[in-house]
Amino acid sequence: MEKNRPLDAASGNEVNWLLLDLNSFFASCEQQADENLRGRPVGVVPMLSVDTTCLLAASKEAKLHFGLKTGTPVGEAKDRCPSLILCQASHKKYAFYHREVLKIIESCLPVTHVLSIDEVACELTGSHRQPENALALAHKIKERIRAEFEFLTSSIGIAPNILLAKLGSDMQKPDGLVLLRPGDLPGKIAHLTPRDFSGIGPQMEKRLQQAGIFSIADLYRCNRQKLRRVWGGVEGERFYMKIWGHDVQREESQKRVLSHQHVLEPQLRNIQGGYHVLHHLLLKAA
């Protein structure tokens, strides 16, 4: 693939972004707050009394040993893991730990984007763009979080842009650290699939496959015009530039609506049940 590397691929070894993803965040917060939950399979749910809902989060133990994950139905989770401990979601608690982790990261470098309650992106500047310095900085952040909160671990991706940094943070979990330089592409990610890229969901995967793109190698053999046709617009060209290591940024649009939704189970379709679910949704949105 290197001999076919396009002329407009990014060059050099500098990296521009560090993305930190807190592992099993809701469940890890519960374990951090309650020592009786540590080392045990934990699932976080919206309502304790309802088996028809799904897990909002699963602890590392529940994931590694029982294959549970976000979205697993509670009834199925109990069948697969009889020792599972369920905790009702406490968004005030998660917001507290979120803010504390942000303070720790900010003590090392500025946070550029809060992508979600468990994920932040930091733009690297100056000497921090050198891979060895970026790696040292990532280790420093992980160590400071671990020193303050033993059961909050993170996976960090370091790369030329946020898309690749996100990919790197997903490559090693839990407690991972992956560096992706322009020269590492696509060899270091050849074992992945196009779906591993953030933004490629089931529908986009179908469009890629209709265009004959089934693997990372297929994706990197495409030119920017082909990806523009697959995406149906300029976003395909932007995606092409990103996967080759360019830091393509765009002006942020102002968010006008922030929403969360949940379909009420039959037994919750009353004033009390609706109130509890609405309370959780408002806390999540806040």
Tab-separated table of C-alpha atoms in Angstrom:
chain	number	residue	atom	x	y	z
A	1	MET	CA	0.000	0.000	0.000
A	2	GLU	CA	2.905	2.386	0.699
A	3	LYS	CA	3.924	2.460	-2.965
A	4	ASN	CA	0.350	3.464	-3.803
A	5	ARG	CA	0.300	6.218	-1.201
A	6	PRO	CA	-1.346	9.255	-2.841
A	7	LEU	CA	0.589	12.467	-3.313
A	8	ASP	CA	-1.925	14.380	-1.189
A	9	ALA	CA	-1.501	12.069	1.821
A	10	ALA	CA	-0.214	13.793	4.936
A	11	SER	CA	3.496	13.436	5.570
A	12	GLY	CA	5.753	13.707	8.588
A	13	ASN	CA	5.382	12.277	12.072
A	14	GLU	CA	3.773	15.130	14.001
A	15	VAL	CA	0.403	14.544	15.674
A	16	ASN	CA	-2.225	17.184	16.408
A	17	TRP	CA	-4.842	15.597	18.673
A	18	LEU	CA	-5.144	13.564	21.848
A	19	LEU	CA	-8.545	11.965	22.480
A	20	LEU	CA	-9.354	10.432	25.870
A	21	ASP	CA	-12.219	7.976	26.313
A	22	LEU	CA	-13.122	6.929	29.863
A	23	ASN	CA	-13.682	3.164	29.953
A	24	SER	CA	-17.118	1.846	31.022
A	25	PHE	CA	-17.633	5.266	32.531
A	26	PHE	CA	-21.011	4.983	34.293
A	27	ALA	CA	-20.208	1.544	35.713
A	28	SER	CA	-16.691	2.625	36.703
A	29	CYS	CA	-18.131	5.625	38.552
A	30	GLU	CA	-20.344	3.258	40.523
A	31	GLN	CA	-17.329	1.116	41.398
A	32	GLN	CA	-15.303	4.172	42.353
A	33	ALA	CA	-18.098	5.379	44.653
A	34	ASP	CA	-18.859	1.977	46.235
A	35	GLU	CA	-15.957	-0.306	47.129
A	36	ASN	CA	-18.361	-3.262	47.404
A	37	LEU	CA	-18.815	-3.141	43.614
A	38	ARG	CA	-15.119	-3.232	42.763
A	39	GLY	CA	-13.949	-6.232	40.785
A	40	ARG	CA	-17.540	-7.418	40.266
A	41	PRO	CA	-19.794	-7.390	37.178
A	42	VAL	CA	-21.911	-4.246	37.295
A	43	GLY	CA	-24.641	-3.016	34.983
A	44	VAL	CA	-26.122	0.478	35.014
A	45	VAL	CA	-29.827	0.703	34.151
A	46	PRO	CA	-32.435	3.495	33.912
A	47	MET	CA	-34.873	1.733	36.273
A	48	LEU	CA	-34.113	-1.109	38.683
A	49	SER	CA	-37.569	-2.656	38.560
A	50	VAL	CA	-37.752	-3.166	34.787
A	51	ASP	CA	-36.133	-6.140	33.012
A	52	THR	CA	-37.346	-5.038	29.596
A	53	THR	CA	-35.032	-2.035	29.466
A	54	CYS	CA	-31.363	-2.141	28.385
A	55	LEU	CA	-28.017	-1.610	30.063
A	56	LEU	CA	-26.760	1.957	29.886
A	57	ALA	CA	-23.285	0.705	30.751
A	58	ALA	CA	-21.463	-2.447	31.804
A	59	SER	CA	-18.351	-2.685	33.955
A	60	LYS	CA	-15.100	-4.020	32.553
A	61	GLU	CA	-15.704	-7.318	34.364
A	62	ALA	CA	-19.177	-7.664	32.815
A	63	LYS	CA	-17.794	-6.916	29.369
A	64	LEU	CA	-14.701	-9.116	29.471
A	65	HIS	CA	-16.137	-12.203	31.169
A	66	PHE	CA	-19.782	-12.159	30.084
A	67	GLY	CA	-19.841	-10.166	26.868
A	68	LEU	CA	-22.291	-7.596	28.186
A	69	LYS	CA	-22.328	-4.123	26.690
A	70	THR	CA	-24.354	-0.956	26.381
A	71	GLY	CA	-27.710	-1.865	24.875
A	72	THR	CA	-27.852	-5.453	26.165
A	73	PRO	CA	-31.421	-6.149	27.390
A	74	VAL	CA	-31.502	-6.473	31.172
A	75	GLY	CA	-33.271	-9.848	31.064
A	76	GLU	CA	-30.633	-11.247	28.724
A	77	ALA	CA	-27.843	-9.741	30.839
A	78	LYS	CA	-29.171	-11.505	33.959
A	79	ASP	CA	-29.341	-14.833	32.109
A	80	ARG	CA	-25.775	-14.510	30.861
A	81	CYS	CA	-24.436	-13.213	34.175
A	82	PRO	CA	-26.470	-14.383	37.213
A	83	SER	CA	-24.049	-12.533	39.519
A	84	LEU	CA	-24.656	-9.208	37.762
A	85	ILE	CA	-25.200	-6.284	40.124
A	86	LEU	CA	-27.574	-3.656	38.780
A	87	CYS	CA	-27.282	0.014	39.718
A	88	GLN	CA	-29.802	2.682	38.855
A	89	ALA	CA	-28.211	5.463	36.838
A	90	SER	CA	-27.138	8.490	38.851
A	91	HIS	CA	-26.300	11.242	36.388
A	92	LYS	CA	-25.411	13.731	39.113
A	93	LYS	CA	-22.697	11.305	40.225
A	94	TYR	CA	-21.387	10.876	36.682
A	95	ALA	CA	-21.386	14.630	36.119
A	96	PHE	CA	-19.304	15.057	39.291
A	97	TYR	CA	-16.645	12.600	38.146
A	98	HIS	CA	-16.736	14.111	34.653
A	99	ARG	CA	-15.917	17.542	36.058
A	100	GLU	CA	-13.162	16.158	38.283
A	101	VAL	CA	-11.538	14.331	35.361
A	102	LEU	CA	-11.690	17.506	33.272
A	103	LYS	CA	-9.788	19.331	36.019
A	104	ILE	CA	-7.070	16.661	35.953
A	105	ILE	CA	-6.744	16.831	32.168
A	106	GLU	CA	-6.716	20.640	32.265
A	107	SER	CA	-3.788	20.474	34.706
A	108	CYS	CA	-1.792	18.854	31.897
A	109	LEU	CA	-3.150	20.568	28.752
A	110	PRO	CA	-6.254	22.486	27.690
A	111	VAL	CA	-9.390	20.574	26.741
A	112	THR	CA	-10.470	21.709	23.274
A	113	HIS	CA	-13.702	19.746	22.825
A	114	VAL	CA	-15.918	17.924	25.315
A	115	LEU	CA	-17.353	15.337	22.928
A	116	SER	CA	-19.501	13.586	25.536
A	117	ILE	CA	-19.588	12.962	29.278
A	118	ASP	CA	-16.856	10.307	28.895
A	119	GLU	CA	-14.864	11.596	25.922
A	120	VAL	CA	-12.721	14.690	25.365
A	121	ALA	CA	-10.388	15.883	22.626
A	122	CYS	CA	-7.316	18.041	23.226
A	123	GLU	CA	-5.429	19.856	20.480
A	124	LEU	CA	-1.685	19.437	20.758
A	125	THR	CA	0.592	22.404	20.180
A	126	GLY	CA	4.288	23.142	20.027
A	127	SER	CA	6.603	20.384	21.202
A	128	HIS	CA	3.634	18.262	22.294
A	129	ARG	CA	3.105	17.453	18.616
A	130	GLN	CA	6.240	15.343	18.659
A	131	PRO	CA	5.108	11.696	19.116
A	132	GLU	CA	7.428	10.976	22.034
A	133	ASN	CA	6.227	14.079	23.894
A	134	ALA	CA	2.589	13.329	23.133
A	135	LEU	CA	2.987	9.798	24.493
A	136	ALA	CA	4.663	11.109	27.657
A	137	LEU	CA	1.784	13.551	28.104
A	138	ALA	CA	-0.792	10.774	27.679
A	139	HIS	CA	0.948	8.642	30.308
A	140	LYS	CA	1.008	11.631	32.655
A	141	ILE	CA	-2.744	12.196	32.270
A	142	LYS	CA	-3.558	8.518	32.787
A	143	GLU	CA	-1.360	8.349	35.881
A	144	ARG	CA	-2.938	11.450	37.429
A	145	ILE	CA	-6.456	10.128	36.862
A	146	ARG	CA	-5.493	6.756	38.337
A	147	ALA	CA	-3.858	8.423	41.353
A	148	GLU	CA	-7.045	10.376	42.084
A	149	PHE	CA	-9.635	7.771	41.055
A	150	GLU	CA	-8.328	4.216	41.126
A	151	PHE	CA	-11.270	2.708	39.241
A	152	LEU	CA	-11.546	5.257	36.443
A	153	THR	CA	-9.389	4.098	33.550
A	154	SER	CA	-9.125	5.594	30.093
A	155	SER	CA	-8.090	4.715	26.571
A	156	ILE	CA	-6.226	7.411	24.655
A	157	GLY	CA	-5.723	7.837	20.936
A	158	ILE	CA	-3.078	10.218	19.561
A	159	ALA	CA	-3.228	11.085	15.876
A	160	PRO	CA	-3.092	13.858	13.264
A	161	ASN	CA	-6.862	14.498	13.509
A	162	ILE	CA	-9.844	13.737	15.733
A	163	LEU	CA	-11.220	10.984	13.484
A	164	LEU	CA	-8.000	8.969	13.690
A	165	ALA	CA	-7.506	9.788	17.392
A	166	LYS	CA	-11.001	8.416	18.063
A	167	LEU	CA	-10.125	5.296	16.095
A	168	GLY	CA	-6.941	4.909	18.145
A	169	SER	CA	-8.795	5.269	21.444
A	170	ASP	CA	-11.082	2.401	20.414
A	171	MET	CA	-8.263	0.062	19.380
A	172	GLN	CA	-7.130	-0.863	22.898
A	173	LYS	CA	-9.670	-1.178	25.685
A	174	PRO	CA	-9.591	-0.946	28.594
A	175	ASP	CA	-6.704	1.316	29.630
A	176	GLY	CA	-5.140	1.561	26.167
A	177	LEU	CA	-2.834	4.019	24.442
A	178	VAL	CA	-2.436	4.057	20.651
A	179	LEU	CA	-0.367	6.429	18.527
A	180	LEU	CA	-1.242	6.805	14.837
A	181	ARG	CA	1.145	8.907	12.748
A	182	PRO	CA	0.600	9.738	9.062
A	183	GLY	CA	3.346	7.299	8.157
A	184	ASP	CA	1.559	4.502	10.048
A	185	LEU	CA	-1.391	4.610	7.652
A	186	PRO	CA	-2.976	2.391	6.629
A	187	GLY	CA	-0.722	-0.435	7.814
A	188	LYS	CA	-1.311	-0.023	11.540
A	189	ILE	CA	-5.098	-0.163	11.109
A	190	ALA	CA	-5.278	-2.749	8.313
A	191	HIS	CA	-6.848	-5.332	10.648
A	192	LEU	CA	-9.866	-3.110	11.328
A	193	THR	CA	-13.020	-2.643	9.244
A	194	PRO	CA	-14.562	0.520	7.756
A	195	ARG	CA	-17.283	0.329	10.444
A	196	ASP	CA	-14.602	0.994	13.058
A	197	PHE	CA	-14.388	4.582	11.824
A	198	SER	CA	-16.647	6.962	13.725
A	199	GLY	CA	-19.439	8.084	11.430
A	200	ILE	CA	-19.700	4.900	9.392
A	201	GLY	CA	-22.897	3.189	10.501
A	202	PRO	CA	-25.008	0.427	8.950
A	203	GLN	CA	-26.393	2.588	6.131
A	204	MET	CA	-23.027	4.030	5.128
A	205	GLU	CA	-21.534	0.546	5.330
A	206	LYS	CA	-24.127	-0.621	2.777
A	207	ARG	CA	-23.230	2.260	0.473
A	208	LEU	CA	-19.538	1.447	0.772
A	209	GLN	CA	-20.166	-2.209	-0.010
A	210	GLN	CA	-22.308	-1.293	-3.008
A	211	ALA	CA	-19.251	0.606	-4.242
A	212	GLY	CA	-17.033	-2.462	-3.724
A	213	ILE	CA	-15.473	-1.272	-0.457
A	214	PHE	CA	-15.432	-4.053	2.111
A	215	SER	CA	-12.122	-3.624	3.964
A	216	ILE	CA	-9.676	-0.988	5.144
A	217	ALA	CA	-7.463	-1.862	2.173
A	218	ASP	CA	-10.395	-1.249	-0.185
A	219	LEU	CA	-11.104	2.067	1.522
A	220	TYR	CA	-7.526	3.295	1.187
A	221	ARG	CA	-7.384	2.297	-2.487
A	222	CYS	CA	-10.168	4.792	-3.244
A	223	ASN	CA	-9.443	8.246	-4.567
A	224	ARG	CA	-11.220	11.318	-3.277
A	225	GLN	CA	-13.614	11.440	-6.252
A	226	LYS	CA	-14.890	7.925	-5.544
A	227	LEU	CA	-15.493	8.672	-1.878
A	228	ARG	CA	-17.278	11.880	-2.847
A	229	ARG	CA	-19.636	9.793	-4.972
A	230	VAL	CA	-20.192	7.271	-2.162
A	231	TRP	CA	-20.981	10.012	0.360
A	232	GLY	CA	-22.945	11.971	-2.189
A	233	GLY	CA	-21.074	15.203	-1.566
A	234	VAL	CA	-18.066	17.009	-0.196
A	235	GLU	CA	-18.099	14.996	3.050
A	236	GLY	CA	-16.622	12.098	1.086
A	237	GLU	CA	-13.643	14.242	0.119
A	238	ARG	CA	-13.274	15.424	3.708
A	239	PHE	CA	-13.318	11.805	4.886
A	240	TYR	CA	-10.649	10.914	2.299
A	241	MET	CA	-8.378	13.679	3.596
A	242	LYS	CA	-8.913	12.626	7.206
A	243	ILE	CA	-8.083	8.947	6.741
A	244	TRP	CA	-4.818	9.996	5.103
A	245	GLY	CA	-3.878	12.070	8.142
A	246	HIS	CA	-4.922	15.623	7.273
A	247	ASP	CA	-6.362	17.725	10.084
A	248	VAL	CA	-9.474	18.885	8.248
A	249	GLN	CA	-11.491	21.173	10.489
A	250	ARG	CA	-14.727	22.982	9.866
A	251	GLU	CA	-16.575	25.827	11.507
A	252	GLU	CA	-18.792	24.551	14.268
A	253	SER	CA	-22.492	25.147	13.843
A	254	GLN	CA	-24.443	26.357	16.860
A	255	LYS	CA	-26.443	23.612	18.536
A	256	ARG	CA	-30.061	24.642	18.822
A	257	VAL	CA	-31.612	21.419	20.107
A	258	LEU	CA	-30.341	18.848	22.604
A	259	SER	CA	-32.586	15.873	23.210
A	260	HIS	CA	-32.795	12.427	24.769
A	261	GLN	CA	-35.617	9.973	24.368
A	262	HIS	CA	-36.874	6.731	25.872
A	263	VAL	CA	-39.895	4.639	24.923
A	264	LEU	CA	-41.870	3.873	28.066
A	265	GLU	CA	-42.421	0.204	28.858
A	266	PRO	CA	-46.117	-0.671	29.426
A	267	GLN	CA	-45.736	-0.868	33.203
A	268	LEU	CA	-44.249	2.657	33.269
A	269	ARG	CA	-47.064	4.287	31.315
A	270	ASN	CA	-48.468	6.139	34.281
A	271	ILE	CA	-47.810	9.440	36.041
A	272	GLN	CA	-45.217	8.069	38.474
A	273	GLY	CA	-43.350	5.985	35.899
A	274	GLY	CA	-43.361	8.807	33.377
A	275	TYR	CA	-42.068	11.236	35.975
A	276	HIS	CA	-39.068	9.053	36.883
A	277	VAL	CA	-38.069	8.541	33.254
A	278	LEU	CA	-38.540	12.249	32.487
A	279	HIS	CA	-36.325	13.103	35.463
A	280	HIS	CA	-33.521	10.911	34.093
A	281	LEU	CA	-33.879	12.347	30.592
A	282	LEU	CA	-33.701	15.912	31.898
A	283	LEU	CA	-30.581	15.115	33.917
A	284	LYS	CA	-28.926	13.558	30.863
A	285	ALA	CA	-29.783	16.559	28.716
A	286	ALA	CA	-28.529	18.963	31.408
